[in-house]
JSON list of C-alpha atoms in Angstrom, two decimals:
[
{"chain": "A", "resi": 1, "resn": "MET", "atom": "CA", "xyz": [-80.68, -94.17, 163.00]},
{"chain": "A", "resi": 2, "resn": "ALA", "atom": "CA", "xyz": [-78.78, -91.84, 165.23]},
{"chain": "A", "resi": 3, "resn": "ALA", "atom": "CA", "xyz": [-78.58, -88.23, 164.19]},
{"chain": "A", "resi": 4, "resn": "THR", "atom": "CA", "xyz": [-75.18, -86.92, 163.27]},
{"chain": "A", "resi": 5, "resn": "TYR", "atom": "CA", "xyz": [-74.02, -83.53, 164.53]},
{"chain": "A", "resi": 6, "resn": "ALA", "atom": "CA", "xyz": [-71.18, -81.26, 163.50]},
{"chain": "A", "resi": 7, "resn": "THR", "atom": "CA", "xyz": [-68.04, -81.86, 165.51]},
{"chain": "A", "resi": 8, "resn": "SER", "atom": "CA", "xyz": [-66.99, -78.20, 165.58]},
{"chain": "A", "resi": 9, "resn": "ALA", "atom": "CA", "xyz": [-69.31, -75.56, 166.97]},
{"chain": "A", "resi": 10, "resn": "VAL", "atom": "CA", "xyz": [-69.85, -72.34, 165.01]},
{"chain": "A", "resi": 11, "resn": "ARG", "atom": "CA", "xyz": [-68.49, -69.42, 166.96]},
{"chain": "A", "resi": 12, "resn": "ILE", "atom": "CA", "xyz": [-67.74, -65.78, 166.26]},
{"chain": "A", "resi": 13, "resn": "GLY", "atom": "CA", "xyz": [-64.04, -66.50, 166.46]},
{"chain": "A", "resi": 14, "resn": "ASN", "atom": "CA", "xyz": [-63.90, -69.09, 163.70]},
{"chain": "A", "resi": 15, "resn": "LEU", "atom": "CA", "xyz": [-66.08, -67.27, 161.15]},
{"chain": "A", "resi": 16, "resn": "THR", "atom": "CA", "xyz": [-64.27, -66.24, 157.99]},
{"chain": "A", "resi": 17, "resn": "PRO", "atom": "CA", "xyz": [-65.38, -63.72, 155.41]},
{"chain": "A", "resi": 18, "resn": "ALA", "atom": "CA", "xyz": [-66.73, -64.84, 152.10]},
{"chain": "A", "resi": 19, "resn": "GLN", "atom": "CA", "xyz": [-64.09, -65.47, 149.44]},
{"chain": "A", "resi": 20, "resn": "PRO", "atom": "CA", "xyz": [-62.75, -63.84, 147.40]},
{"chain": "A", "resi": 21, "resn": "LYS", "atom": "CA", "xyz": [-62.20, -60.76, 149.59]},
{"chain": "A", "resi": 22, "resn": "LYS", "atom": "CA", "xyz": [-60.53, -57.58, 148.40]},
{"chain": "A", "resi": 23, "resn": "ASN", "atom": "CA", "xyz": [-58.29, -55.92, 150.94]},
{"chain": "A", "resi": 24, "resn": "SER", "atom": "CA", "xyz": [-58.85, -52.22, 151.48]},
{"chain": "A", "resi": 25, "resn": "LYS", "atom": "CA", "xyz": [-56.10, -49.72, 150.68]},
{"chain": "A", "resi": 26, "resn": "ARG", "atom": "CA", "xyz": [-54.04, -48.46, 153.63]},
{"chain": "A", "resi": 27, "resn": "LEU", "atom": "CA", "xyz": [-52.90, -44.97, 152.72]},
{"chain": "A", "resi": 28, "resn": "GLY", "atom": "CA", "xyz": [-50.48, -42.71, 154.54]},
{"chain": "A", "resi": 29, "resn": "ARG", "atom": "CA", "xyz": [-48.75, -45.41, 156.64]},
{"chain": "A", "resi": 30, "resn": "GLY", "atom": "CA", "xyz": [-45.16, -44.30, 156.06]},
{"chain": "A", "resi": 31, "resn": "SER", "atom": "CA", "xyz": [-42.68, -44.17, 153.22]},
{"chain": "A", "resi": 32, "resn": "GLY", "atom": "CA", "xyz": [-41.92, -47.86, 153.62]},
{"chain": "A", "resi": 33, "resn": "THR", "atom": "CA", "xyz": [-45.18, -48.70, 151.93]},
{"chain": "A", "resi": 34, "resn": "ASP", "atom": "CA", "xyz": [-46.17, -48.11, 148.36]},
{"chain": "A", "resi": 35, "resn": "ARG", "atom": "CA", "xyz": [-48.86, -45.67, 149.42]},
{"chain": "A", "resi": 36, "resn": "GLY", "atom": "CA", "xyz": [-47.06, -43.36, 151.80]},
{"chain": "A", "resi": 37, "resn": "GLY", "atom": "CA", "xyz": [-46.01, -39.75, 151.37]},
{"chain": "A", "resi": 38, "resn": "THR", "atom": "CA", "xyz": [-48.62, -38.16, 149.15]},
{"chain": "A", "resi": 39, "resn": "SER", "atom": "CA", "xyz": [-50.97, -41.12, 149.63]},
{"chain": "A", "resi": 40, "resn": "THR", "atom": "CA", "xyz": [-51.48, -41.63, 145.88]},
{"chain": "A", "resi": 41, "resn": "ARG", "atom": "CA", "xyz": [-52.77, -38.06, 145.51]},
{"chain": "A", "resi": 42, "resn": "GLY", "atom": "CA", "xyz": [-49.75, -36.50, 143.81]},
{"chain": "A", "resi": 43, "resn": "HIS", "atom": "CA", "xyz": [-48.16, -33.18, 144.69]},
{"chain": "A", "resi": 44, "resn": "LYS", "atom": "CA", "xyz": [-50.39, -30.25, 145.54]},
{"chain": "A", "resi": 45, "resn": "GLY", "atom": "CA", "xyz": [-53.33, -29.20, 143.42]},
{"chain": "A", "resi": 46, "resn": "GLN", "atom": "CA", "xyz": [-57.04, -29.17, 144.06]},
{"chain": "A", "resi": 47, "resn": "LYS", "atom": "CA", "xyz": [-57.34, -32.95, 143.98]},
{"chain": "A", "resi": 48, "resn": "ALA", "atom": "CA", "xyz": [-54.68, -33.31, 146.66]},
{"chain": "A", "resi": 49, "resn": "ARG", "atom": "CA", "xyz": [-56.57, -31.28, 149.23]},
{"chain": "A", "resi": 50, "resn": "ALA", "atom": "CA", "xyz": [-58.93, -32.51, 151.91]},
{"chain": "A", "resi": 51, "resn": "GLY", "atom": "CA", "xyz": [-62.46, -33.30, 150.90]},
{"chain": "A", "resi": 52, "resn": "ASN", "atom": "CA", "xyz": [-63.65, -34.96, 147.74]},
{"chain": "A", "resi": 53, "resn": "GLY", "atom": "CA", "xyz": [-61.79, -32.54, 145.50]},
{"chain": "A", "resi": 54, "resn": "LYS", "atom": "CA", "xyz": [-64.93, -31.59, 143.59]},
{"chain": "A", "resi": 55, "resn": "PRO", "atom": "CA", "xyz": [-66.09, -27.94, 143.59]},
{"chain": "A", "resi": 56, "resn": "LYS", "atom": "CA", "xyz": [-69.63, -26.96, 144.36]},
{"chain": "A", "resi": 57, "resn": "PRO", "atom": "CA", "xyz": [-72.09, -26.65, 141.47]},
{"chain": "A", "resi": 58, "resn": "GLY", "atom": "CA", "xyz": [-71.72, -23.31, 139.70]},
{"chain": "A", "resi": 59, "resn": "PHE", "atom": "CA", "xyz": [-68.01, -22.90, 140.43]},
{"chain": "A", "resi": 60, "resn": "GLU", "atom": "CA", "xyz": [-66.18, -21.83, 137.26]},
{"chain": "A", "resi": 61, "resn": "GLY", "atom": "CA", "xyz": [-62.56, -22.08, 138.33]},
{"chain": "A", "resi": 62, "resn": "GLY", "atom": "CA", "xyz": [-62.35, -18.69, 140.04]},
{"chain": "A", "resi": 63, "resn": "GLN", "atom": "CA", "xyz": [-63.80, -16.44, 137.35]},
{"chain": "A", "resi": 64, "resn": "THR", "atom": "CA", "xyz": [-67.04, -14.61, 137.97]},
{"chain": "A", "resi": 65, "resn": "PRO", "atom": "CA", "xyz": [-69.84, -17.16, 137.67]},
{"chain": "A", "resi": 66, "resn": "LEU", "atom": "CA", "xyz": [-72.70, -16.63, 135.25]},
{"chain": "A", "resi": 67, "resn": "VAL", "atom": "CA", "xyz": [-75.29, -16.09, 137.97]},
{"chain": "A", "resi": 68, "resn": "ARG", "atom": "CA", "xyz": [-73.32, -13.03, 139.14]},
{"chain": "A", "resi": 69, "resn": "LEU", "atom": "CA", "xyz": [-72.69, -11.63, 135.67]},
{"chain": "A", "resi": 70, "resn": "ILE", "atom": "CA", "xyz": [-76.40, -11.29, 134.83]},
{"chain": "A", "resi": 71, "resn": "PRO", "atom": "CA", "xyz": [-78.24, -8.51, 136.70]},
{"chain": "A", "resi": 72, "resn": "LYS", "atom": "CA", "xyz": [-81.29, -9.22, 138.80]},
{"chain": "A", "resi": 73, "resn": "ARG", "atom": "CA", "xyz": [-84.77, -8.62, 137.45]},
{"chain": "A", "resi": 74, "resn": "GLY", "atom": "CA", "xyz": [-87.81, -7.92, 139.58]},
{"chain": "A", "resi": 75, "resn": "PHE", "atom": "CA", "xyz": [-88.01, -8.67, 143.29]},
{"chain": "A", "resi": 76, "resn": "THR", "atom": "CA", "xyz": [-89.60, -11.06, 145.74]},
{"chain": "A", "resi": 77, "resn": "ASN", "atom": "CA", "xyz": [-92.33, -9.42, 147.77]},
{"chain": "A", "resi": 78, "resn": "PRO", "atom": "CA", "xyz": [-92.01, -10.63, 151.39]},
{"chain": "A", "resi": 79, "resn": "HIS", "atom": "CA", "xyz": [-95.53, -9.36, 152.16]},
{"chain": "A", "resi": 80, "resn": "LYS", "atom": "CA", "xyz": [-97.25, -11.30, 149.38]},
{"chain": "A", "resi": 81, "resn": "GLN", "atom": "CA", "xyz": [-100.12, -13.49, 150.56]},
{"chain": "A", "resi": 82, "resn": "HIS", "atom": "CA", "xyz": [-100.63, -16.95, 149.11]},
{"chain": "A", "resi": 83, "resn": "PHE", "atom": "CA", "xyz": [-104.29, -17.96, 149.10]},
{"chain": "A", "resi": 84, "resn": "ALA", "atom": "CA", "xyz": [-105.60, -21.37, 148.14]},
{"chain": "A", "resi": 85, "resn": "PRO", "atom": "CA", "xyz": [-107.81, -20.79, 145.07]},
{"chain": "A", "resi": 86, "resn": "LEU", "atom": "CA", "xyz": [-111.27, -22.38, 145.03]},
{"chain": "A", "resi": 87, "resn": "ASN", "atom": "CA", "xyz": [-113.54, -22.24, 141.99]},
{"chain": "A", "resi": 88, "resn": "LEU", "atom": "CA", "xyz": [-117.32, -22.35, 142.19]},
{"chain": "A", "resi": 89, "resn": "ASP", "atom": "CA", "xyz": [-117.67, -25.36, 139.89]},
{"chain": "A", "resi": 90, "resn": "ARG", "atom": "CA", "xyz": [-115.42, -27.42, 142.15]},
{"chain": "A", "resi": 91, "resn": "LEU", "atom": "CA", "xyz": [-117.41, -26.28, 145.19]},
{"chain": "A", "resi": 92, "resn": "GLN", "atom": "CA", "xyz": [-120.69, -27.35, 143.56]},
{"chain": "A", "resi": 93, "resn": "PHE", "atom": "CA", "xyz": [-119.15, -30.70, 142.56]},
{"chain": "A", "resi": 94, "resn": "TRP", "atom": "CA", "xyz": [-118.16, -31.37, 146.18]},
{"chain": "A", "resi": 95, "resn": "ILE", "atom": "CA", "xyz": [-121.70, -30.53, 147.31]},
{"chain": "A", "resi": 96, "resn": "ASP", "atom": "CA", "xyz": [-123.21, -32.87, 144.69]},
{"chain": "A", "resi": 97, "resn": "GLN", "atom": "CA", "xyz": [-121.00, -35.72, 145.89]},
{"chain": "A", "resi": 98, "resn": "GLY", "atom": "CA", "xyz": [-122.05, -35.18, 149.50]},
{"chain": "A", "resi": 99, "resn": "ARG", "atom": "CA", "xyz": [-118.62, -34.15, 150.68]},
{"chain": "A", "resi": 100, "resn": "LEU", "atom": "CA", "xyz": [-119.86, -30.76, 151.84]},
{"chain": "A", "resi": 101, "resn": "ASP", "atom": "CA", "xyz": [-123.10, -30.01, 153.68]},
{"chain": "A", "resi": 102, "resn": "PRO", "atom": "CA", "xyz": [-124.74, -26.88, 152.22]},
{"chain": "A", "resi": 103, "resn": "ASN", "atom": "CA", "xyz": [-127.02, -26.61, 155.26]},
{"chain": "A", "resi": 104, "resn": "GLN", "atom": "CA", "xyz": [-124.05, -25.84, 157.52]},
{"chain": "A", "resi": 105, "resn": "PRO", "atom": "CA", "xyz": [-121.62, -22.89, 157.30]},
{"chain": "A", "resi": 106, "resn": "ILE", "atom": "CA", "xyz": [-118.66, -23.75, 155.09]},
{"chain": "A", "resi": 107, "resn": "THR", "atom": "CA", "xyz": [-115.29, -22.55, 156.36]},
{"chain": "A", "resi": 108, "resn": "ALA", "atom": "CA", "xyz": [-111.67, -23.36, 155.62]},
{"chain": "A", "resi": 109, "resn": "ARG", "atom": "CA", "xyz": [-111.88, -26.28, 158.04]},
{"chain": "A", "resi": 110, "resn": "GLU", "atom": "CA", "xyz": [-114.69, -28.03, 156.13]},
{"chain": "A", "resi": 111, "resn": "LEU", "atom": "CA", "xyz": [-112.93, -27.36, 152.83]},
{"chain": "A", "resi": 112, "resn": "TYR", "atom": "CA", "xyz": [-109.65, -28.79, 154.12]},
{"chain": "A", "resi": 113, "resn": "GLU", "atom": "CA", "xyz": [-111.16, -31.85, 155.81]},
{"chain": "A", "resi": 114, "resn": "SER", "atom": "CA", "xyz": [-113.18, -32.71, 152.69]},
{"chain": "A", "resi": 115, "resn": "ARG", "atom": "CA", "xyz": [-110.00, -32.34, 150.58]},
{"chain": "A", "resi": 116, "resn": "CYS", "atom": "CA", "xyz": [-111.64, -29.70, 148.45]},
{"chain": "A", "resi": 117, "resn": "ILE", "atom": "CA", "xyz": [-108.44, -27.73, 149.02]},
{"chain": "A", "resi": 118, "resn": "HIS", "atom": "CA", "xyz": [-105.11, -29.31, 149.85]},
{"chain": "A", "resi": 119, "resn": "ASN", "atom": "CA", "xyz": [-103.01, -26.46, 151.18]},
{"chain": "A", "resi": 120, "resn": "VAL", "atom": "CA", "xyz": [-104.00, -23.56, 153.40]},
{"chain": "A", "resi": 121, "resn": "ARG", "atom": "CA", "xyz": [-101.18, -21.06, 153.69]},
{"chain": "A", "resi": 122, "resn": "ASP", "atom": "CA", "xyz": [-102.72, -17.61, 154.15]},
{"chain": "A", "resi": 123, "resn": "GLY", "atom": "CA", "xyz": [-106.37, -18.56, 153.65]},
{"chain": "A", "resi": 124, "resn": "VAL", "atom": "CA", "xyz": [-108.84, -19.46, 150.92]},
{"chain": "A", "resi": 125, "resn": "LYS", "atom": "CA", "xyz": [-109.88, -17.23, 148.02]},
{"chain": "A", "resi": 126, "resn": "LEU", "atom": "CA", "xyz": [-113.16, -17.99, 146.26]},
{"chain": "A", "resi": 127, "resn": "MET", "atom": "CA", "xyz": [-112.89, -17.52, 142.50]},
{"chain": "A", "resi": 128, "resn": "GLY", "atom": "CA", "xyz": [-115.69, -16.95, 139.99]},
{"chain": "A", "resi": 129, "resn": "ASP", "atom": "CA", "xyz": [-114.75, -19.67, 137.50]},
{"chain": "A", "resi": 130, "resn": "GLY", "atom": "CA", "xyz": [-117.67, -22.01, 136.86]},
{"chain": "A", "resi": 131, "resn": "ALA", "atom": "CA", "xyz": [-120.25, -19.60, 138.25]},
{"chain": "A", "resi": 132, "resn": "GLU", "atom": "CA", "xyz": [-122.91, -20.98, 135.91]},
{"chain": "A", "resi": 133, "resn": "HIS", "atom": "CA", "xyz": [-122.68, -24.37, 137.68]},
{"chain": "A", "resi": 134, "resn": "LEU", "atom": "CA", "xyz": [-123.44, -23.04, 141.16]},
{"chain": "A", "resi": 135, "resn": "ARG", "atom": "CA", "xyz": [-127.11, -23.66, 141.96]},
{"chain": "A", "resi": 136, "resn": "THR", "atom": "CA", "xyz": [-127.09, -24.49, 145.68]},
{"chain": "A", "resi": 137, "resn": "PRO", "atom": "CA", "xyz": [-127.51, -21.71, 148.25]},
{"chain": "A", "resi": 138, "resn": "ILE", "atom": "CA", "xyz": [-124.59, -21.84, 150.66]},
{"chain": "A", "resi": 139, "resn": "ASN", "atom": "CA", "xyz": [-123.27, -19.91, 153.63]},
{"chain": "A", "resi": 140, "resn": "ILE", "atom": "CA", "xyz": [-119.51, -19.69, 153.18]},
{"chain": "A", "resi": 141, "resn": "VAL", "atom": "CA", "xyz": [-116.76, -17.87, 155.08]},
{"chain": "A", "resi": 142, "resn": "VAL", "atom": "CA", "xyz": [-113.43, -17.40, 153.28]},
{"chain": "A", "resi": 143, "resn": "SER", "atom": "CA", "xyz": [-110.46, -15.06, 153.45]},
{"chain": "A", "resi": 144, "resn": "ARG", "atom": "CA", "xyz": [-110.96, -13.40, 150.07]},
{"chain": "A", "resi": 145, "resn": "ALA", "atom": "CA", "xyz": [-113.45, -13.58, 147.21]},
{"chain": "A", "resi": 146, "resn": "SER", "atom": "CA", "xyz": [-113.67, -12.06, 143.77]},
{"chain": "A", "resi": 147, "resn": "ARG", "atom": "CA", "xyz": [-116.59, -9.81, 142.77]},
{"chain": "A", "resi": 148, "resn": "SER", "atom": "CA", "xyz": [-117.88, -12.41, 140.30]},
{"chain": "A", "resi": 149, "resn": "ALA", "atom": "CA", "xyz": [-117.82, -15.12, 142.99]},
{"chain": "A", "resi": 150, "resn": "ILE", "atom": "CA", "xyz": [-119.72, -12.88, 145.41]},
{"chain": "A", "resi": 151, "resn": "ALA", "atom": "CA", "xyz": [-122.38, -12.12, 142.80]},
{"chain": "A", "resi": 152, "resn": "ALA", "atom": "CA", "xyz": [-122.77, -15.81, 141.90]},
{"chain": "A", "resi": 153, "resn": "VAL", "atom": "CA", "xyz": [-123.17, -16.95, 145.52]},
{"chain": "A", "resi": 154, "resn": "GLU", "atom": "CA", "xyz": [-125.77, -14.29, 146.29]},
{"chain": "A", "resi": 155, "resn": "LYS", "atom": "CA", "xyz": [-127.59, -14.96, 143.02]},
{"chain": "A", "resi": 156, "resn": "ALA", "atom": "CA", "xyz": [-127.98, -18.60, 144.06]},
{"chain": "A", "resi": 157, "resn": "GLY", "atom": "CA", "xyz": [-129.58, -17.46, 147.32]},
{"chain": "A", "resi": 158, "resn": "GLY", "atom": "CA", "xyz": [-126.55, -17.86, 149.57]},
{"chain": "A", "resi": 159, "resn": "SER", "atom": "CA", "xyz": [-124.37, -15.55, 151.61]},
{"chain": "A", "resi": 160, "resn": "ILE", "atom": "CA", "xyz": [-120.64, -14.96, 151.78]},
{"chain": "A", "resi": 161, "resn": "VAL", "atom": "CA", "xyz": [-118.41, -13.31, 154.38]},
{"chain": "A", "resi": 162, "resn": "CYS", "atom": "CA", "xyz": [-114.72, -12.55, 153.97]},
{"chain": "A", "resi": 163, "resn": "ARG", "atom": "CA", "xyz": [-112.91, -13.03, 157.30]},
{"chain": "A", "resi": 164, "resn": "TYR", "atom": "CA", "xyz": [-109.35, -12.09, 158.21]},
{"chain": "A", "resi": 165, "resn": "TYR", "atom": "CA", "xyz": [-107.13, -14.78, 159.72]},
{"chain": "A", "resi": 166, "resn": "ASN", "atom": "CA", "xyz": [-103.58, -14.55, 160.92]},
{"chain": "A", "resi": 167, "resn": "ALA", "atom": "CA", "xyz": [-101.30, -17.60, 160.95]},
{"chain": "A", "resi": 168, "resn": "THR", "atom": "CA", "xyz": [-102.28, -18.72, 164.46]},
{"chain": "A", "resi": 169, "resn": "SER", "atom": "CA", "xyz": [-106.04, -18.29, 164.13]},
{"chain": "A", "resi": 170, "resn": "LEU", "atom": "CA", "xyz": [-106.08, -19.97, 160.70]},
{"chain": "A", "resi": 171, "resn": "ARG", "atom": "CA", "xyz": [-104.15, -22.96, 162.03]},
{"chain": "A", "resi": 172, "resn": "ALA", "atom": "CA", "xyz": [-106.52, -23.20, 165.00]},
{"chain": "A", "resi": 173, "resn": "LEU", "atom": "CA", "xyz": [-109.50, -23.12, 162.65]},
{"chain": "A", "resi": 174, "resn": "VAL", "atom": "CA", "xyz": [-108.19, -25.83, 160.32]},
{"chain": "A", "resi": 175, "resn": "LYS", "atom": "CA", "xyz": [-106.50, -28.04, 162.92]},
{"chain": "A", "resi": 176, "resn": "PRO", "atom": "CA", "xyz": [-108.09, -27.46, 166.34]},
{"chain": "A", "resi": 177, "resn": "HIS", "atom": "CA", "xyz": [-106.93, -30.85, 167.60]},
{"chain": "A", "resi": 178, "resn": "LYS", "atom": "CA", "xyz": [-103.42, -29.39, 167.94]},
{"chain": "A", "resi": 179, "resn": "TRP", "atom": "CA", "xyz": [-104.70, -27.32, 170.87]},
{"chain": "A", "resi": 180, "resn": "LEU", "atom": "CA", "xyz": [-107.25, -29.80, 172.22]},
{"chain": "A", "resi": 181, "resn": "ALA", "atom": "CA", "xyz": [-104.65, -32.56, 172.50]},
{"chain": "A", "resi": 182, "resn": "LYS", "atom": "CA", "xyz": [-102.62, -30.35, 174.86]},
{"chain": "A", "resi": 183, "resn": "ASN", "atom": "CA", "xyz": [-105.70, -29.13, 176.79]},
{"chain": "A", "resi": 184, "resn": "LEU", "atom": "CA", "xyz": [-105.06, -25.58, 175.61]},
{"chain": "A", "resi": 185, "resn": "PRO", "atom": "CA", "xyz": [-107.80, -23.04, 174.83]},
{"chain": "A", "resi": 186, "resn": "LEU", "atom": "CA", "xyz": [-108.28, -22.14, 171.20]},
{"chain": "A", "resi": 187, "resn": "PRO", "atom": "CA", "xyz": [-106.88, -18.71, 170.33]},
{"chain": "A", "resi": 188, "resn": "HIS", "atom": "CA", "xyz": [-109.27, -15.90, 169.51]},
{"chain": "A", "resi": 189, "resn": "PHE", "atom": "CA", "xyz": [-109.65, -14.64, 165.96]},
{"chain": "A", "resi": 190, "resn": "ALA", "atom": "CA", "xyz": [-107.41, -11.67, 165.37]},
{"chain": "A", "resi": 191, "resn": "ASP", "atom": "CA", "xyz": [-108.35, -8.48, 163.55]},
{"chain": "A", "resi": 192, "resn": "PRO", "atom": "CA", "xyz": [-106.18, -6.99, 160.79]},
{"chain": "A", "resi": 193, "resn": "VAL", "atom": "CA", "xyz": [-103.56, -4.44, 161.75]},
{"chain": "A", "resi": 194, "resn": "SER", "atom": "CA", "xyz": [-102.24, -3.26, 158.38]},
{"chain": "A", "resi": 195, "resn": "TYR", "atom": "CA", "xyz": [-103.96, -0.33, 156.71]},
{"chain": "A", "resi": 196, "resn": "ARG", "atom": "CA", "xyz": [-104.50, -2.21, 153.46]},
{"chain": "A", "resi": 197, "resn": "ASP", "atom": "CA", "xyz": [-106.25, -5.13, 155.19]},
{"chain": "A", "resi": 198, "resn": "LEU", "atom": "CA", "xyz": [-108.37, -2.77, 157.27]},
{"chain": "A", "resi": 199, "resn": "LEU", "atom": "CA", "xyz": [-109.62, -1.04, 154.13]},
{"chain": "A", "resi": 200, "resn": "TRP", "atom": "CA", "xyz": [-110.31, -4.32, 152.33]},
{"chain": "A", "resi": 201, "resn": "TYR", "atom": "CA", "xyz": [-112.25, -6.00, 155.13]},
{"chain": "A", "resi": 202, "resn": "SER", "atom": "CA", "xyz": [-114.14, -2.79, 155.89]},
{"chain": "A", "resi": 203, "resn": "SER", "atom": "CA", "xyz": [-115.63, -2.63, 152.38]},
{"chain": "A", "resi": 204, "resn": "VAL", "atom": "CA", "xyz": [-119.20, -3.78, 151.85]},
{"chain": "A", "resi": 205, "resn": "ASN", "atom": "CA", "xyz": [-118.44, -4.54, 148.20]},
{"chain": "A", "resi": 206, "resn": "ASN", "atom": "CA", "xyz": [-115.88, -7.10, 149.35]},
{"chain": "A", "resi": 207, "resn": "ARG", "atom": "CA", "xyz": [-118.34, -8.49, 151.93]},
{"chain": "A", "resi": 208, "resn": "GLY", "atom": "CA", "xyz": [-115.76, -7.84, 154.61]},
{"chain": "A", "resi": 209, "resn": "TYR", "atom": "CA", "xyz": [-116.68, -8.93, 158.10]},
{"chain": "A", "resi": 210, "resn": "LEU", "atom": "CA", "xyz": [-115.73, -5.53, 159.55]},
{"chain": "A", "resi": 211, "resn": "ALA", "atom": "CA", "xyz": [-118.28, -3.77, 157.34]},
{"chain": "A", "resi": 212, "resn": "LEU", "atom": "CA", "xyz": [-120.98, -6.31, 158.22]},
{"chain": "A", "resi": 213, "resn": "ARG", "atom": "CA", "xyz": [-120.15, -6.03, 161.91]},
{"chain": "A", "resi": 214, "resn": "ASP", "atom": "CA", "xyz": [-120.34, -2.24, 161.83]},
{"chain": "A", "resi": 215, "resn": "ARG", "atom": "CA", "xyz": [-123.66, -2.43, 159.99]},
{"chain": "A", "resi": 216, "resn": "GLN", "atom": "CA", "xyz": [-125.13, -4.76, 162.61]},
{"chain": "A", "resi": 217, "resn": "ALA", "atom": "CA", "xyz": [-123.87, -2.53, 165.40]},
{"chain": "A", "resi": 218, "resn": "SER", "atom": "CA", "xyz": [-125.40, 0.59, 163.81]},
{"chain": "A", "resi": 219, "resn": "GLU", "atom": "CA", "xyz": [-128.85, -0.97, 163.36]},
{"chain": "A", "resi": 220, "resn": "PRO", "atom": "CA", "xyz": [-131.26, -0.02, 166.18]},
{"chain": "A", "resi": 221, "resn": "ALA", "atom": "CA", "xyz": [-132.25, -2.89, 168.40]},
{"chain": "A", "resi": 222, "resn": "SER", "atom": "CA", "xyz": [-135.94, -3.79, 168.24]},
{"chain": "A", "resi": 223, "resn": "MET", "atom": "CA", "xyz": [-137.85, -3.11, 171.45]},
{"chain": "A", "resi": 224, "resn": "PRO", "atom": "CA", "xyz": [-139.35, -6.27, 172.96]},
{"chain": "A", "resi": 225, "resn": "GLU", "atom": "CA", "xyz": [-143.11, -6.22, 173.04]},
{"chain": "A", "resi": 226, "resn": "THR", "atom": "CA", "xyz": [-144.60, -6.01, 176.56]},
{"chain": "A", "resi": 227, "resn": "SER", "atom": "CA", "xyz": [-148.09, -5.88, 177.96]},
{"chain": "A", "resi": 228, "resn": "GLU", "atom": "CA", "xyz": [-147.93, -2.08, 178.24]},
{"chain": "A", "resi": 229, "resn": "THR", "atom": "CA", "xyz": [-146.89, -1.56, 174.64]},
{"chain": "A", "resi": 230, "resn": "SER", "atom": "CA", "xyz": [-149.50, -4.00, 173.40]},
{"chain": "A", "resi": 231, "resn": "SER", "atom": "CA", "xyz": [-152.26, -2.27, 175.40]},
{"chain": "A", "resi": 232, "resn": "SER", "atom": "CA", "xyz": [-151.22, 1.20, 174.25]},
{"chain": "A", "resi": 233, "resn": "SER", "atom": "CA", "xyz": [-151.19, 0.09, 170.64]},
{"chain": "A", "resi": 234, "resn": "SER", "atom": "CA", "xyz": [-154.68, -1.35, 170.99]}
]
């Protein structure tokens, strides 16, 4: 049986829209139409102006809005630092699950890649909550640490160093691939410039890296043993 085909080809020119179709309004096409002149907007007023005619949120018709009647309280400190808090019980839980290697130094990069912390803005601050759960000696480097966290880490047989990072050096520490992908050298770690940061990182009680560096520099270097010194001692 021969196949039957449509006698008229389907072209762009003979396509019709789906029925029923509602015609759009044509406004402002002269006074000969029903929608000329004011274009169905009426005479003057806020709803007759250009735009959607709706005021922005908080507009109260011209009178002083409420947000300007009430005085301000407090202030926003532009120099405030936002550290990612890390508790000791969470750190021990990550070590127990094998997400962190306690035999290697733990920095903000290892904490971020293991998802122990999710946001690194100005650094990581180690908190003392859950200190009774920490039982693994670790070597950790963070931006800040509380006194209770320092005591708990050293009681478990570990060590802690508080290191200063600016925005560039912290980003290079957490995401070094941003520089390696462009064949750029990693930036050097910067030292603090503000007086408050210099005092904080120079304190031994805070385990600041400046205090530890000055202590290592002040220690006398041990003289290597030679054949002459060994013979004189004998």
